[in-house]
Amino acid sequence: MSPVELVEEAQEPAEASTFSLADLLAESAAALTARPTRTLLTALGTILGVAALVTTIGLAKTAGNQIISRFDELEATRVLVRPEERQQGRNSVVVNVIPFDAGDRLRRLNGVVAAGTKSDVEIEGLARSVPVVDPLGLNEFQIKVVAASPGLFDAVRATLETGRFFDHGHNDRGDNVVVLGPGAANRLNITRLDNSPAIFIGEQTFAVVGVLRDVEREPDLLNAIIVTDGFARDRLGLLGPGEVHIETDIGATELIGSQAGIALAPDAPDQLRVSLPPSPRGVRSSVQGDIDALFLILGGVSLLVGAIGIANVTLVSVLERTGEIGLRRALGATRMHIASQFLFESATLGALAGLIGTSLGILAVVTVSFFRTWTPVLDPWLPFAAPLAGAFIGLLAGTYPAWKAGATEPVTALRSGT
Amino acid sequence: MKTPVVELAGVRRIFEGTPPVVALDEANLTINQGDYLAIVGPSGSGKSTLLHLLGLLDTPSEGVYRLDGIDTAELGERDRAGLRANRLGFVFQSFHLLGHRTNVENVMLAEVYRKGSKSERRTRAIAALERVGLGHRLDAFPTTLSGGERQRVAIARALVGEPSLLLADEPTGNLDSVTSEQILDLFDQLHHGGLTLAVITHDSDVSLRAERTVRIQDGVLSEATVVPTGDSP
Ligand SMILES: Nc1ncnc2c1ncn2[C@@H]1O[C@H](COP(=O)(O)OP(=O)(O)O)[C@@H](O)[C@H]1O
Ligand SMILES: [Mg+2]
């Protein structure tokens, strides 16, 4: 061999060490699966943290949606008008300016679905369904009596068990007809109307034209005897209806609220008090705000604990695997290769924890929704973001242990045995 | 003449401290291709220090180390690591096998930090295990093997990819005498196959088998032509 060749051979570039991505993946996977139970326990804190966060965010969203639809259905379509109480000297005086045709006037407004009046009235005597007064009083009851205009039934979303609602003819004539709430009908023992039953209150006799099944508003009607406004006006001396119930189109409450006063009492709208349901948005944000803050803090704390858990166990495993680190360095690993493997392991662990945590969280949201008959609502980004967040936490938690692993001197590491 | 595998010229290794320890002093050593070198000396004399320097796991405080003619002082970390991956094989007293990997996987680990084809890793690992007589325990875990078998798995790992130099630090230190003999027989066999070996030992049996013996006493290296009769205390 010539000296030239010798020089060339001496200058031959050294082969740099490499650690391919495929090998990085394989080595990390092998390390993580070597002790599956420990891996799972290490990830537990992060799993719980991510699960708590996903559950919180998912439930808040689901519940928020639920609250909105409740308001849409019932509250967001309801307006109530009452006479305004006024201070006159020391006494508060109520001047009732609500007209008996309040329901009809309001129906003319655009956005009103139904409107009717309701007043508490009193008829002397107990109610009974038999004409003869029983001396023992066994068949006589003290039952609440309410006067209503025909429009009230729609305004409170009443449904009938049997018969019909009284109509404008009954009302205008002040007929002796009643509609019974199911509670009142039950006590008076009236189940059928085909034999034209009558009830008696004190000296008065009434024909029963209908029995309610249910109402969605004003549940006191369920236990009441409902007479016509006309009867109350003509025979009981009712001067004006006690309150007006209005069912509006969705979203029309503010508008109707502003118009109702003028429609009912053009010369004295300020003598009426119009109540609107609380804004659904306001309620939702206050309820959701409370839930969110609490659970997000809880989720955040458990994530932090989870991160510390990963950091702690990874650090312990760096110490345990000192011999392995020394061996890998001897086999040609650089500091970077060692550090990147440990970092990748903890990031993978975090991502895995995120994935499991997300699944558990979604399961929790679906389960709670099932039992509360809600529709589960999830932001589409959530199942993707949560594992990423887990990976980020793992990365963060693994930084110091990985650096420590990379900085281990191979000679020292090999002396540790194994 | 071929390039020597190892050329050490005036190499010192001093560990800082009070007082500083001169673990290796002015060492000059040449190992040629095909050599079988035994490094003997009492405990604490600097044998491991020498081996770590030869294995590029440690750097000399002074002096020149050329491996296969490459001046190692001028190399960056990745190139030094690359030389370990491609040209050096290590065998340790305590085996250093990963308990959660099978024998063949442990041997395949030798090629993780090497460039080149990955598809044949398993084939090469199996060939290496067959070479050390463990072709029948490929998928067993090292924890189920005897000490001698474990050391043979470690030797197989060092052999994959035909290193320029196999470095062994007390390879029989954890083994009984019968098993030690088997390992030494294996070394003889590898030596006859052309492998260059440097084996640290304080066992005179080992040095009897080697063709060259280097003696270290208090960090001072001297080549012995006559094998010493025993270890100093
Ligand atoms: N990292 C170190 N720091 C300080 N002194 C060391 C270090 N490593 C080894 N030594 C010292 O160097 C000397 C040689 O050690 P070593 O090469 O391990 O001996 P051997 O392997 O022959 O038993 C010993 O005196 C030892 O204490
Ligand atoms: Mg030693």
XYZ file of N, CA and C in Angstrom, chain A residues 108-200:
279
model
N -104.787 42.002 18.427
C -104.612 42.767 17.193
C -103.155 43.151 16.954
N -102.353 43.092 18.024
C -100.937 43.467 17.852
C -100.193 42.369 17.105
N -99.309 42.824 16.236
C -98.483 41.883 15.486
C -97.439 41.276 16.419
N -97.428 39.964 16.530
C -96.454 39.318 17.422
C -97.136 38.655 18.605
N -98.442 38.960 18.812
C -99.172 38.307 19.899
C -99.826 37.036 19.358
N -99.586 35.923 20.017
C -100.168 34.657 19.589
C -101.509 34.440 20.298
N -101.522 34.737 21.587
C -102.757 34.590 22.360
C -102.680 35.536 23.534
N -103.835 35.992 23.995
C -103.847 36.867 25.164
C -105.175 36.695 25.876
N -105.142 36.747 27.182
C -106.373 36.611 27.943
C -106.181 37.152 29.338
N -107.320 37.403 30.022
C -107.246 37.986 31.359
C -107.520 36.913 32.399
N -107.020 37.180 33.603
C -107.205 36.235 34.685
C -107.367 37.046 35.963
N -108.387 36.709 36.765
C -108.606 37.442 38.013
C -109.006 36.457 39.094
N -108.510 36.684 40.295
C -108.977 35.895 41.438
C -110.302 36.506 41.916
N -111.316 35.656 42.052
C -112.619 36.167 42.542
C -113.088 35.270 43.675
N -114.067 35.767 44.399
C -114.616 34.952 45.488
C -116.122 34.841 45.363
N -116.626 33.622 45.527
C -118.072 33.399 45.570
C -118.365 32.829 46.942
N -119.315 33.439 47.599
C -119.615 32.988 48.950
C -120.138 31.556 48.941
N -119.651 30.746 49.850
C -120.135 29.372 49.957
C -119.119 28.370 49.440
N -119.376 27.097 49.777
C -118.498 26.020 49.366
C -118.988 25.430 48.053
N -118.090 24.723 47.388
C -118.449 24.131 46.105
C -118.867 22.687 46.311
N -119.893 22.252 45.519
C -120.327 20.862 45.602
C -120.916 20.476 44.253
N -121.057 19.183 44.038
C -121.575 18.753 42.740
C -122.975 18.166 42.862
N -123.483 18.172 44.079
C -124.875 17.711 44.268
C -125.717 18.886 44.733
N -126.987 18.960 44.262
C -127.813 20.138 44.599
C -128.129 20.240 46.095
N -128.272 19.095 46.751
C -128.693 19.114 48.151
C -127.486 19.452 49.034
N -127.725 20.332 49.977
C -126.652 20.650 50.912
C -126.577 19.546 51.962
N -125.441 18.907 52.014
C -125.242 17.833 52.979
C -124.976 18.450 54.337
N -125.805 18.112 55.333
C -125.616 18.734 56.654
C -124.232 18.413 57.260
N -123.652 17.243 56.872
C -122.336 16.904 57.428
C -121.201 17.598 56.664
N -121.576 18.156 55.472
C -120.575 18.880 54.682
C -119.510 18.000 54.073
N -119.827 16.688 53.902
C -118.804 15.771 53.384
C -118.493 16.013 51.913
N -119.477 16.526 51.153
C -119.285 16.702 49.718
C -119.042 18.156 49.347
N -118.706 18.970 50.338
C -118.492 20.393 50.056
C -117.020 20.747 50.238
N -116.559 21.580 49.319
C -115.125 21.901 49.342
C -114.913 23.393 49.166
N -113.807 23.848 49.770
C -113.354 25.222 49.525
C -112.440 25.162 48.313
N -112.939 25.645 47.183
C -112.126 25.573 45.963
C -111.943 26.980 45.419
N -110.730 27.263 44.985
C -110.379 28.576 44.440
C -111.194 28.826 43.170
N -111.675 30.063 43.037
C -112.425 30.431 41.840
C -111.646 31.510 41.093
N -111.512 31.313 39.796
C -110.771 32.252 38.958
C -111.682 32.677 37.820
N -111.662 33.990 37.520
C -112.403 34.468 36.348
C -111.424 34.631 35.203
N -111.873 34.229 34.013
C -110.958 34.297 32.870
C -111.710 34.697 31.628
N -110.957 35.290 30.676
C -111.529 35.506 29.349
C -111.181 34.275 28.514
N -111.942 34.005 27.437
C -111.683 32.782 26.668
C -110.243 32.721 26.145
N -109.638 33.881 25.876
C -108.282 33.901 25.321
C -107.231 33.372 26.287
N -107.541 33.332 27.596
C -106.545 32.905 28.576
C -106.071 31.470 28.330
N -107.024 30.633 27.876
C -106.674 29.204 27.737
C -105.505 29.005 26.786
N -105.542 29.743 25.671
C -104.412 29.627 24.747
C -103.167 30.283 25.327
N -103.374 31.397 26.035
C -102.221 32.146 26.547
C -101.442 31.344 27.589
N -102.121 30.451 28.317
C -101.406 29.626 29.296
C -101.138 28.221 28.746
N -101.449 28.039 27.471
C -101.240 26.753 26.786
C -101.981 25.623 27.502
N -103.296 25.872 27.723
C -104.112 24.857 28.390
C -104.511 23.775 27.394
N -104.609 22.539 27.874
C -105.151 21.452 27.059
C -106.351 20.871 27.799
N -107.273 20.276 27.034
C -108.527 19.784 27.609
C -108.472 18.285 27.848
N -109.025 17.872 28.962
C -109.243 16.455 29.192
C -110.541 16.032 28.493
N -111.548 16.867 28.676
C -112.851 16.578 28.042
C -113.622 17.884 27.922
N -114.642 17.915 27.020
C -115.476 19.107 26.840
C -114.786 20.164 26.020
N -115.038 21.442 26.351
C -114.434 22.538 25.589
C -114.211 23.726 26.503
N -113.480 24.712 25.973
C -113.315 25.961 26.714
C -114.589 26.770 26.541
N -114.903 27.642 27.505
C -116.034 28.552 27.235
C -115.600 29.557 26.191
N -116.604 30.148 25.463
C -116.273 31.016 24.331
C -116.742 32.449 24.573
N -116.565 33.249 23.518
C -116.927 34.668 23.650
C -118.402 34.854 23.951
N -119.275 33.992 23.384
C -120.717 34.077 23.644
C -120.998 33.912 25.125
N -120.452 32.840 25.726
C -120.613 32.633 27.167
C -120.144 33.839 27.948
N -118.994 34.352 27.528
C -118.366 35.447 28.265
C -119.201 36.713 28.175
N -119.625 37.040 26.930
C -120.367 38.285 26.732
C -121.694 38.253 27.477
N -122.328 37.102 27.476
C -123.627 36.999 28.148
C -123.500 36.840 29.654
N -122.311 36.529 30.106
C -122.127 36.279 31.545
C -122.815 35.004 31.975
N -122.733 33.977 31.112
C -123.403 32.706 31.398
C -122.846 32.032 32.645
N -123.674 31.204 33.267
C -123.225 30.408 34.414
C -122.544 29.128 33.926
N -121.381 29.298 33.307
C -120.642 28.121 32.851
C -119.253 28.148 33.494
N -118.704 26.930 33.705
C -117.347 26.860 34.257
C -116.514 25.843 33.487
N -115.188 26.067 33.518
C -114.220 25.050 33.119
C -113.475 24.675 34.398
N -113.302 23.381 34.613
C -112.675 22.945 35.860
C -111.225 22.543 35.619
N -110.363 22.938 36.547
C -109.017 22.364 36.545
C -109.118 20.907 36.947
N -108.163 20.058 36.552
C -108.269 18.626 36.855
C -108.337 18.343 38.358
N -107.666 19.148 39.161
C -107.711 18.957 40.615
C -109.100 19.223 41.152
N -109.708 20.330 40.677
C -111.051 20.691 41.134
C -112.058 19.639 40.680
N -111.921 19.189 39.411
C -112.842 18.184 38.876
C -112.763 16.904 39.692
N -111.583 16.573 40.077
C -111.374 15.361 40.855
C -112.077 15.439 42.207
N -111.917 16.587 42.878
C -112.545 16.721 44.198
C -114.061 16.742 44.084
N -114.538 17.345 42.988
C -115.998 17.405 42.813
C -116.521 16.132 42.159
N -115.605 15.219 41.881
C -115.977 13.914 41.344
C -116.653 14.011 39.983
N -116.104 14.888 39.137
C -116.676 15.015 37.790
C -115.669 14.455 36.798
N -116.050 13.372 36.120
C -115.130 12.741 35.185
C -115.665 12.798 33.764
N -116.992 12.866 33.611
C -117.580 12.833 32.276
C -118.509 14.020 32.129
N -118.686 14.442 30.876
C -119.543 15.593 30.638
C -120.785 15.212 29.851
N -120.878 13.929 29.456
C -122.011 13.571 28.584
C -123.349 13.623 29.316
N -123.333 13.662 30.639
C -124.594 13.805 31.369
C -124.825 15.233 31.851
N -124.111 16.206 31.155
C -124.251 17.626 31.459
C -124.232 17.920 32.951
N -123.136 17.663 33.604
C -123.097 17.873 35.052
C -123.138 19.356 35.407
N -123.566 19.619 36.587
C -123.583 20.988 37.107
C -122.850 20.989 38.437
N -122.302 22.138 38.796
C -121.748 22.273 40.143
C -122.425 23.452 40.826
N -122.288 23.476 42.119
C -122.955 24.506 42.911
C -121.941 25.163 43.817
